[in-house]
């Protein structure tokens, strides 16, 4: 962005604020007279602020001061950002739909030439993770993911959709695998005199129910689901990272520190955020100015989500798995 654009942008904001001030004084102070002078002053201040904000938004669109978008994926990945618990919708992780919206908004922004994806997540639900990966892969321009503390499982799935993955030396990277789990309380139920009576249509409808022992057929069925997800995970990573699928499987879902992940080819380069931005500047052959893209939420939604998250964190803690509504069988990346 040139100095001329900076001055033009500032001029738009100043003129917009002055026009809003004049409008507010005329409409709310001069015209009503003394009956509403105090109220008029207060309303004028509000109008000035709104006018300045509108002018700022307009200036941003006409004279953008950024050419790179940054989108963050932080915490457990779920469809709505919530984690299992007694309070539905407790926003304690990454809302996949919000992240996808941010990436698509950045892709539609003519000022954005490249995308940064910040990853600090242990993973999460399969399909929401894949939605984010697909959105990053479809972005029209260079996409560089960078791991901060943790880029594991579903986070690495997302990274496989980006052109490059950077990490810090102390970053935890990997966990290319899928896990399924269930709680078996059948013996405890028997001691308590609790019995399980089955009313289901379909042989495997209640596979994974905690009140009964798994049959061999059910165990093979559930393991088959896990194996299918894992095969897909390996295939996507191998394709996105240009790796041999056998090399991906050889990681055995282990986690690695940044340097070790780099040696194995799981990470392209080691560096901090400044180094990542330097790489993007190299890819664009231009100076880089980054804008943080965040979810578009109204004040009430922010307040409601924040209060719910605080209440849930205080009473229940954070979970990173999800539970199928039909059976207590947990599956996550």
mmCIF file of C-alpha atoms in Angstrom:
data_model
loop_
_atom_site.group_PDB
_atom_site.id
_atom_site.type_symbol
_atom_site.label_atom_id
_atom_site.label_comp_id
_atom_site.label_asym_id
_atom_site.label_seq_id
_atom_site.Cartn_x
_atom_site.Cartn_y
_atom_site.Cartn_z
ATOM 1 C CA UNK A 1 0.000 0.000 0.000
ATOM 2 C CA UNK A 2 1.476 3.393 -1.048
ATOM 3 C CA UNK A 3 1.746 6.571 1.026
ATOM 4 C CA UNK A 4 -0.827 8.123 -1.285
ATOM 5 C CA UNK A 5 -3.301 5.367 -0.450
ATOM 6 C CA UNK A 6 -2.634 5.887 3.259
ATOM 7 C CA UNK A 7 -3.434 9.593 2.974
ATOM 8 C CA UNK A 8 -6.497 8.930 0.840
ATOM 9 C CA UNK A 9 -7.782 6.363 3.326
ATOM 10 C CA UNK A 10 -7.256 8.779 6.237
ATOM 11 C CA UNK A 11 -9.008 11.510 4.270
ATOM 12 C CA UNK A 12 -12.059 9.307 3.708
ATOM 13 C CA UNK A 13 -12.313 8.516 7.419
ATOM 14 C CA UNK A 14 -11.922 12.180 8.477
ATOM 15 C CA UNK A 15 -14.438 13.458 5.945
ATOM 16 C CA UNK A 16 -16.909 10.730 6.913
ATOM 17 C CA UNK A 17 -16.595 11.612 10.587
ATOM 18 C CA UNK A 18 -17.028 15.345 9.938
ATOM 19 C CA UNK A 19 -20.084 14.795 7.783
ATOM 20 C CA UNK A 20 -21.611 12.588 10.455
ATOM 21 C CA UNK A 21 -20.879 15.248 13.103
ATOM 22 C CA UNK A 22 -22.500 18.011 11.046
ATOM 23 C CA UNK A 23 -25.519 15.835 10.326
ATOM 24 C CA UNK A 24 -25.908 14.930 13.992
ATOM 25 C CA UNK A 25 -25.666 18.539 15.195
ATOM 26 C CA UNK A 26 -28.157 19.818 12.641
ATOM 27 C CA UNK A 27 -30.706 17.049 13.071
ATOM 28 C CA UNK A 28 -30.493 16.387 16.789
ATOM 29 C CA UNK A 29 -29.326 19.716 18.297
ATOM 30 C CA UNK A 30 -30.217 22.741 16.143
ATOM 31 C CA UNK A 31 -33.575 21.576 14.825
ATOM 32 C CA UNK A 32 -35.145 20.311 18.093
ATOM 33 C CA UNK A 33 -33.953 23.386 20.055
ATOM 34 C CA UNK A 34 -33.481 23.394 23.813
ATOM 35 C CA UNK A 35 -35.951 20.600 24.496
ATOM 36 C CA UNK A 36 -33.582 17.942 23.360
ATOM 37 C CA UNK A 37 -30.157 19.541 23.528
ATOM 38 C CA UNK A 38 -28.729 17.082 26.030
ATOM 39 C CA UNK A 39 -30.189 14.109 24.246
ATOM 40 C CA UNK A 40 -29.072 15.616 20.980
ATOM 41 C CA UNK A 41 -25.477 15.813 22.115
ATOM 42 C CA UNK A 42 -25.506 12.173 23.206
ATOM 43 C CA UNK A 43 -27.102 11.042 19.976
ATOM 44 C CA UNK A 44 -24.657 13.159 17.996
ATOM 45 C CA UNK A 45 -21.739 11.371 19.614
ATOM 46 C CA UNK A 46 -23.327 8.058 18.668
ATOM 47 C CA UNK A 47 -23.885 9.189 15.102
ATOM 48 C CA UNK A 48 -20.287 10.383 14.839
ATOM 49 C CA UNK A 49 -18.992 7.031 16.012
ATOM 50 C CA UNK A 50 -21.247 5.130 13.629
ATOM 51 C CA UNK A 51 -20.319 7.450 10.789
ATOM 52 C CA UNK A 52 -16.622 7.072 11.457
ATOM 53 C CA UNK A 53 -16.975 3.305 11.588
ATOM 54 C CA UNK A 54 -18.941 3.230 8.321
ATOM 55 C CA UNK A 55 -16.357 5.513 6.716
ATOM 56 C CA UNK A 56 -13.584 3.271 8.010
ATOM 57 C CA UNK A 57 -15.248 0.178 6.550
ATOM 58 C CA UNK A 58 -15.684 1.990 3.248
ATOM 59 C CA UNK A 59 -12.064 3.128 3.288
ATOM 60 C CA UNK A 60 -10.945 -0.443 4.004
ATOM 61 C CA UNK A 61 -12.814 -1.661 0.956
ATOM 62 C CA UNK A 62 -11.551 1.116 -1.328
ATOM 63 C CA UNK A 63 -8.007 1.431 0.039
ATOM 64 C CA UNK A 64 -7.191 -1.911 1.671
ATOM 65 C CA UNK A 65 -4.025 -1.924 3.779
ATOM 66 C CA UNK A 66 -3.529 -5.708 3.681
ATOM 67 C CA UNK A 67 -2.794 -8.381 1.118
ATOM 68 C CA UNK A 68 -2.697 -11.517 3.291
ATOM 69 C CA UNK A 69 -5.479 -13.036 5.390
ATOM 70 C CA UNK A 70 -4.828 -14.904 8.622
ATOM 71 C CA UNK A 71 -7.348 -17.443 9.909
ATOM 72 C CA UNK A 72 -6.921 -19.255 13.222
ATOM 73 C CA UNK A 73 -7.897 -22.823 14.113
ATOM 74 C CA UNK A 74 -7.551 -23.124 17.875
ATOM 75 C CA UNK A 75 -8.781 -25.724 20.335
ATOM 76 C CA UNK A 76 -10.836 -28.863 19.640
ATOM 77 C CA UNK A 77 -12.489 -28.821 16.205
ATOM 78 C CA UNK A 78 -16.253 -29.352 16.101
ATOM 79 C CA UNK A 79 -19.122 -28.297 13.906
ATOM 80 C CA UNK A 80 -20.359 -25.535 16.225
ATOM 81 C CA UNK A 81 -17.309 -24.953 18.407
ATOM 82 C CA UNK A 82 -18.872 -26.757 21.348
ATOM 83 C CA UNK A 83 -17.603 -29.757 23.251
ATOM 84 C CA UNK A 84 -19.607 -32.567 24.808
ATOM 85 C CA UNK A 85 -21.012 -31.716 28.185
ATOM 86 C CA UNK A 86 -24.096 -30.752 30.131
ATOM 87 C CA UNK A 87 -24.369 -27.346 28.453
ATOM 88 C CA UNK A 88 -25.083 -27.641 24.722
ATOM 89 C CA UNK A 89 -23.231 -25.220 22.499
ATOM 90 C CA UNK A 90 -20.538 -24.291 24.985
ATOM 91 C CA UNK A 91 -18.049 -22.508 22.747
ATOM 92 C CA UNK A 92 -14.694 -23.876 23.835
ATOM 93 C CA UNK A 93 -13.037 -24.800 20.552
ATOM 94 C CA UNK A 94 -12.971 -24.105 16.848
ATOM 95 C CA UNK A 95 -16.268 -23.653 15.058
ATOM 96 C CA UNK A 96 -15.590 -25.278 11.695
ATOM 97 C CA UNK A 97 -18.360 -23.431 9.857
ATOM 98 C CA UNK A 98 -16.969 -20.090 11.082
ATOM 99 C CA UNK A 99 -13.460 -20.941 9.886
ATOM 100 C CA UNK A 100 -14.763 -22.035 6.493
ATOM 101 C CA UNK A 101 -16.705 -18.764 6.233
ATOM 102 C CA UNK A 102 -13.574 -16.762 7.069
ATOM 103 C CA UNK A 103 -11.507 -18.577 4.435
ATOM 104 C CA UNK A 104 -14.218 -18.112 1.802
ATOM 105 C CA UNK A 105 -14.567 -14.440 2.740
ATOM 106 C CA UNK A 106 -10.821 -13.999 2.344
ATOM 107 C CA UNK A 107 -10.928 -15.803 -1.003
ATOM 108 C CA UNK A 108 -13.660 -13.421 -2.217
ATOM 109 C CA UNK A 109 -11.708 -10.356 -1.032
ATOM 110 C CA UNK A 110 -9.883 -8.865 -4.012
ATOM 111 C CA UNK A 111 -7.227 -7.425 -1.685
ATOM 112 C CA UNK A 112 -6.195 -10.843 -0.360
ATOM 113 C CA UNK A 113 -3.500 -12.603 -2.355
ATOM 114 C CA UNK A 114 -2.442 -15.284 0.145
ATOM 115 C CA UNK A 115 -3.773 -17.168 3.148
ATOM 116 C CA UNK A 116 -2.130 -17.949 6.484
ATOM 117 C CA UNK A 117 -3.700 -20.684 8.610
ATOM 118 C CA UNK A 118 -2.680 -20.635 12.253
ATOM 119 C CA UNK A 119 -2.970 -24.093 13.801
ATOM 120 C CA UNK A 120 -3.041 -24.690 17.539
ATOM 121 C CA UNK A 121 -5.342 -27.664 17.901
ATOM 122 C CA UNK A 122 -5.260 -31.269 19.106
ATOM 123 C CA UNK A 123 -7.780 -32.245 16.418
ATOM 124 C CA UNK A 124 -11.446 -33.055 16.685
ATOM 125 C CA UNK A 125 -14.391 -34.205 14.621
ATOM 126 C CA UNK A 126 -13.679 -35.783 11.255
ATOM 127 C CA UNK A 127 -16.038 -34.017 8.862
ATOM 128 C CA UNK A 128 -15.636 -30.495 10.329
ATOM 129 C CA UNK A 129 -11.846 -30.896 10.090
ATOM 130 C CA UNK A 130 -12.195 -31.965 6.469
ATOM 131 C CA UNK A 131 -14.461 -28.988 5.703
ATOM 132 C CA UNK A 132 -11.699 -26.628 6.818
ATOM 133 C CA UNK A 133 -9.075 -28.574 4.873
ATOM 134 C CA UNK A 134 -11.182 -28.403 1.706
ATOM 135 C CA UNK A 135 -11.742 -24.652 2.100
ATOM 136 C CA UNK A 136 -7.985 -24.077 2.467
ATOM 137 C CA UNK A 137 -7.222 -26.327 -0.500
ATOM 138 C CA UNK A 138 -9.707 -24.412 -2.683
ATOM 139 C CA UNK A 139 -8.305 -20.970 -1.788
ATOM 140 C CA UNK A 140 -7.125 -19.167 -4.911
ATOM 141 C CA UNK A 141 -3.575 -18.271 -3.964
ATOM 142 C CA UNK A 142 -0.667 -19.460 -1.830
ATOM 143 C CA UNK A 143 -1.731 -21.065 1.456
ATOM 144 C CA UNK A 144 0.764 -21.459 4.284
ATOM 145 C CA UNK A 145 -0.166 -23.187 7.537
ATOM 146 C CA UNK A 146 1.930 -22.636 10.637
ATOM 147 C CA UNK A 147 1.807 -24.590 13.881
ATOM 148 C CA UNK A 148 2.216 -22.827 17.190
ATOM 149 C CA UNK A 149 1.923 -25.172 20.181
ATOM 150 C CA UNK A 150 0.034 -28.164 18.747
ATOM 151 C CA UNK A 151 -0.808 -29.295 15.226
ATOM 152 C CA UNK A 152 -2.080 -32.805 15.750
ATOM 153 C CA UNK A 153 -4.525 -35.172 14.135
ATOM 154 C CA UNK A 154 -7.384 -33.081 12.711
ATOM 155 C CA UNK A 155 -5.072 -30.073 12.745
ATOM 156 C CA UNK A 156 -2.583 -31.953 10.600
ATOM 157 C CA UNK A 157 -5.467 -33.071 8.359
ATOM 158 C CA UNK A 158 -6.158 -29.358 7.739
ATOM 159 C CA UNK A 159 -2.473 -28.624 7.134
ATOM 160 C CA UNK A 160 -2.397 -31.276 4.411
ATOM 161 C CA UNK A 161 -4.705 -29.036 2.375
ATOM 162 C CA UNK A 162 -2.238 -26.117 2.454
ATOM 163 C CA UNK A 163 0.724 -25.538 0.174
ATOM 164 C CA UNK A 164 3.225 -25.472 3.031
ATOM 165 C CA UNK A 165 3.371 -26.224 6.742
ATOM 166 C CA UNK A 166 5.702 -24.408 9.106
ATOM 167 C CA UNK A 167 6.280 -25.160 12.775
ATOM 168 C CA UNK A 168 8.278 -23.978 15.750
ATOM 169 C CA UNK A 169 11.039 -26.162 17.170
ATOM 170 C CA UNK A 170 8.897 -26.843 20.210
ATOM 171 C CA UNK A 171 5.663 -27.433 18.299
ATOM 172 C CA UNK A 172 3.963 -30.799 18.697
ATOM 173 C CA UNK A 173 3.121 -32.158 15.245
ATOM 174 C CA UNK A 174 1.616 -35.371 13.910
ATOM 175 C CA UNK A 175 -0.761 -37.880 15.482
ATOM 176 C CA UNK A 176 -1.869 -39.015 12.038
ATOM 177 C CA UNK A 177 -4.439 -41.514 13.189
ATOM 178 C CA UNK A 178 -8.033 -42.074 14.227
ATOM 179 C CA UNK A 179 -9.320 -43.259 17.571
ATOM 180 C CA UNK A 180 -12.617 -44.763 18.590
ATOM 181 C CA UNK A 181 -13.559 -45.490 22.168
ATOM 182 C CA UNK A 182 -16.435 -46.633 24.321
ATOM 183 C CA UNK A 183 -17.079 -46.990 28.018
ATOM 184 C CA UNK A 184 -17.865 -50.564 29.106
ATOM 185 C CA UNK A 185 -19.975 -50.541 32.269
ATOM 186 C CA UNK A 186 -21.685 -53.869 31.704
ATOM 187 C CA UNK A 187 -20.078 -55.516 34.759
ATOM 188 C CA UNK A 188 -20.910 -52.552 36.962
ATOM 189 C CA UNK A 189 -24.483 -52.558 35.677
ATOM 190 C CA UNK A 190 -24.746 -56.258 36.483
ATOM 191 C CA UNK A 191 -23.541 -55.640 40.054
ATOM 192 C CA UNK A 192 -26.125 -52.879 40.437
ATOM 193 C CA UNK A 193 -28.871 -55.044 39.050
ATOM 194 C CA UNK A 194 -29.224 -52.993 35.878
ATOM 195 C CA UNK A 195 -30.013 -54.979 32.759
ATOM 196 C CA UNK A 196 -29.934 -53.980 29.106
ATOM 197 C CA UNK A 197 -32.940 -54.839 26.951
ATOM 198 C CA UNK A 198 -32.517 -54.389 23.231
ATOM 199 C CA UNK A 199 -35.191 -52.870 20.996
ATOM 200 C CA UNK A 200 -33.498 -52.035 17.720
ATOM 201 C CA UNK A 201 -33.958 -52.536 14.003
ATOM 202 C CA UNK A 202 -30.682 -53.458 12.375
ATOM 203 C CA UNK A 203 -27.964 -55.775 13.564
ATOM 204 C CA UNK A 204 -25.416 -53.088 14.441
ATOM 205 C CA UNK A 205 -27.723 -50.275 15.536
ATOM 206 C CA UNK A 206 -26.687 -50.559 19.189
ATOM 207 C CA UNK A 207 -23.055 -51.499 18.587
ATOM 208 C CA UNK A 208 -20.971 -49.675 21.151
ATOM 209 C CA UNK A 209 -23.647 -49.321 23.815
ATOM 210 C CA UNK A 210 -21.841 -49.226 27.193
ATOM 211 C CA UNK A 211 -24.343 -51.453 29.034
ATOM 212 C CA UNK A 212 -23.473 -54.564 27.050
ATOM 213 C CA UNK A 213 -20.394 -56.476 26.006
ATOM 214 C CA UNK A 214 -19.235 -56.114 22.428
ATOM 215 C CA UNK A 215 -19.674 -59.184 20.294
ATOM 216 C CA UNK A 216 -16.836 -60.152 17.957
ATOM 217 C CA UNK A 217 -18.910 -59.071 14.955
ATOM 218 C CA UNK A 218 -19.556 -55.666 16.528
ATOM 219 C CA UNK A 219 -15.893 -55.239 17.390
ATOM 220 C CA UNK A 220 -14.878 -55.979 13.806
ATOM 221 C CA UNK A 221 -17.589 -53.640 12.501
ATOM 222 C CA UNK A 222 -16.446 -50.703 14.655
ATOM 223 C CA UNK A 223 -12.784 -51.368 13.922
ATOM 224 C CA UNK A 224 -13.664 -51.359 10.231
ATOM 225 C CA UNK A 225 -15.043 -47.836 10.595
ATOM 226 C CA UNK A 226 -11.825 -46.710 12.253
ATOM 227 C CA UNK A 227 -9.703 -48.379 9.568
ATOM 228 C CA UNK A 228 -11.728 -46.696 6.828
ATOM 229 C CA UNK A 229 -11.240 -43.244 8.316
ATOM 230 C CA UNK A 230 -7.553 -43.958 8.825
ATOM 231 C CA UNK A 231 -7.038 -45.063 5.224
ATOM 232 C CA UNK A 232 -8.679 -41.828 4.070
ATOM 233 C CA UNK A 233 -6.509 -39.800 6.457
ATOM 234 C CA UNK A 234 -3.311 -41.421 5.154
ATOM 235 C CA UNK A 235 -4.375 -40.913 1.554
ATOM 236 C CA UNK A 236 -5.129 -37.213 2.051
ATOM 237 C CA UNK A 237 -1.893 -36.557 3.925
ATOM 238 C CA UNK A 238 0.183 -38.447 1.366
ATOM 239 C CA UNK A 239 -1.431 -36.520 -1.483
ATOM 240 C CA UNK A 240 -1.310 -33.119 0.200
ATOM 241 C CA UNK A 241 2.239 -33.507 1.523
ATOM 242 C CA UNK A 242 3.532 -35.378 -1.547
ATOM 243 C CA UNK A 243 4.634 -38.277 0.644
ATOM 244 C CA UNK A 244 4.663 -42.028 0.218
ATOM 245 C CA UNK A 245 1.591 -43.454 2.006
ATOM 246 C CA UNK A 246 3.884 -46.070 3.587
ATOM 247 C CA UNK A 247 5.965 -43.280 5.140
ATOM 248 C CA UNK A 248 2.809 -41.738 6.589
ATOM 249 C CA UNK A 249 1.769 -45.079 8.084
ATOM 250 C CA UNK A 250 5.263 -45.519 9.499
ATOM 251 C CA UNK A 251 4.631 -42.567 11.818
ATOM 252 C CA UNK A 252 2.179 -44.874 13.646
ATOM 253 C CA UNK A 253 0.129 -41.884 14.804
ATOM 254 C CA UNK A 254 3.025 -40.646 16.928
ATOM 255 C CA UNK A 255 3.602 -36.986 17.729
ATOM 256 C CA UNK A 256 6.907 -35.258 17.000
ATOM 257 C CA UNK A 257 8.619 -32.052 17.985
ATOM 258 C CA UNK A 258 9.094 -29.560 15.194
ATOM 259 C CA UNK A 259 12.661 -30.487 14.260
ATOM 260 C CA UNK A 260 11.897 -34.210 14.152
ATOM 261 C CA UNK A 261 8.734 -33.588 12.116
ATOM 262 C CA UNK A 262 10.824 -31.542 9.694
ATOM 263 C CA UNK A 263 13.342 -34.348 9.254
ATOM 264 C CA UNK A 264 10.514 -36.788 8.499
ATOM 265 C CA UNK A 265 9.021 -34.478 5.891
ATOM 266 C CA UNK A 266 5.898 -33.777 7.938
ATOM 267 C CA UNK A 267 6.850 -30.086 8.097
ATOM 268 C CA UNK A 268 8.336 -27.952 5.322
ATOM 269 C CA UNK A 269 10.276 -25.467 7.421
ATOM 270 C CA UNK A 270 10.988 -24.378 10.976
ATOM 271 C CA UNK A 271 10.409 -20.763 11.927
ATOM 272 C CA UNK A 272 8.326 -18.232 13.821
ATOM 273 C CA UNK A 273 5.501 -16.036 12.551
ATOM 274 C CA UNK A 274 7.938 -13.458 11.137
ATOM 275 C CA UNK A 275 9.708 -16.158 9.143
ATOM 276 C CA UNK A 276 6.370 -17.386 7.847
ATOM 277 C CA UNK A 277 5.445 -13.886 6.696
ATOM 278 C CA UNK A 278 8.830 -13.555 5.001
ATOM 279 C CA UNK A 279 8.081 -16.788 3.134
ATOM 280 C CA UNK A 280 4.694 -15.465 2.017
ATOM 281 C CA UNK A 281 6.360 -12.255 0.839
ATOM 282 C CA UNK A 282 8.734 -14.411 -1.185
ATOM 283 C CA UNK A 283 5.839 -16.341 -2.703
ATOM 284 C CA UNK A 284 3.993 -13.129 -3.594
ATOM 285 C CA UNK A 285 7.134 -11.200 -4.532
ATOM 286 C CA UNK A 286 5.684 -8.276 -2.577
ATOM 287 C CA UNK A 287 5.675 -6.749 0.881
ATOM 288 C CA UNK A 288 3.210 -8.447 3.211
ATOM 289 C CA UNK A 289 0.542 -6.859 5.369
ATOM 290 C CA UNK A 290 -1.650 -9.300 7.278
ATOM 291 C CA UNK A 291 -5.269 -8.869 8.334
ATOM 292 C CA UNK A 292 -6.822 -11.161 10.928
ATOM 293 C CA UNK A 293 -10.093 -12.592 9.659
ATOM 294 C CA UNK A 294 -12.450 -13.390 12.545
ATOM 295 C CA UNK A 295 -16.010 -14.731 12.744
ATOM 296 C CA UNK A 296 -18.804 -12.278 12.027
ATOM 297 C CA UNK A 297 -20.836 -12.306 15.226
ATOM 298 C CA UNK A 298 -23.131 -9.731 16.777
ATOM 299 C CA UNK A 299 -22.570 -8.423 20.313
ATOM 300 C CA UNK A 300 -25.334 -10.582 21.803
ATOM 301 C CA UNK A 301 -23.900 -13.741 20.246
ATOM 302 C CA UNK A 302 -20.444 -12.885 21.590
ATOM 303 C CA UNK A 303 -21.810 -12.200 25.062
ATOM 304 C CA UNK A 304 -23.893 -15.361 25.099
ATOM 305 C CA UNK A 305 -21.053 -17.538 23.848
ATOM 306 C CA UNK A 306 -18.586 -16.068 26.336
ATOM 307 C CA UNK A 307 -20.877 -16.536 29.327
ATOM 308 C CA UNK A 308 -21.636 -20.115 28.327
ATOM 309 C CA UNK A 309 -17.976 -20.943 27.861
ATOM 310 C CA UNK A 310 -17.052 -19.569 31.280
ATOM 311 C CA UNK A 311 -19.853 -21.480 32.985
ATOM 312 C CA UNK A 312 -18.975 -24.721 31.223
ATOM 313 C CA UNK A 313 -15.232 -24.422 31.819
ATOM 314 C CA UNK A 314 -15.813 -23.797 35.513
ATOM 315 C CA UNK A 315 -18.124 -26.758 35.947
ATOM 316 C CA UNK A 316 -17.073 -29.424 33.508
ATOM 317 C CA UNK A 317 -13.735 -28.784 31.812
ATOM 318 C CA UNK A 318 -12.876 -29.229 28.166
ATOM 319 C CA UNK A 319 -13.426 -32.331 26.057
ATOM 320 C CA UNK A 320 -12.076 -32.984 22.582
ATOM 321 C CA UNK A 321 -14.168 -35.969 21.460
ATOM 322 C CA UNK A 322 -17.708 -36.148 20.230
ATOM 323 C CA UNK A 323 -20.418 -38.653 20.999
ATOM 324 C CA UNK A 324 -22.676 -40.200 18.395
ATOM 325 C CA UNK A 325 -26.284 -39.598 19.339
ATOM 326 C CA UNK A 326 -27.270 -43.226 18.712
ATOM 327 C CA UNK A 327 -24.511 -44.913 20.689
ATOM 328 C CA UNK A 328 -21.842 -44.026 23.191
ATOM 329 C CA UNK A 329 -18.986 -44.629 20.762
ATOM 330 C CA UNK A 330 -16.456 -41.831 20.464
ATOM 331 C CA UNK A 331 -14.578 -41.140 17.271
ATOM 332 C CA UNK A 332 -12.079 -38.385 16.667
ATOM 333 C CA UNK A 333 -9.017 -37.379 14.706
#
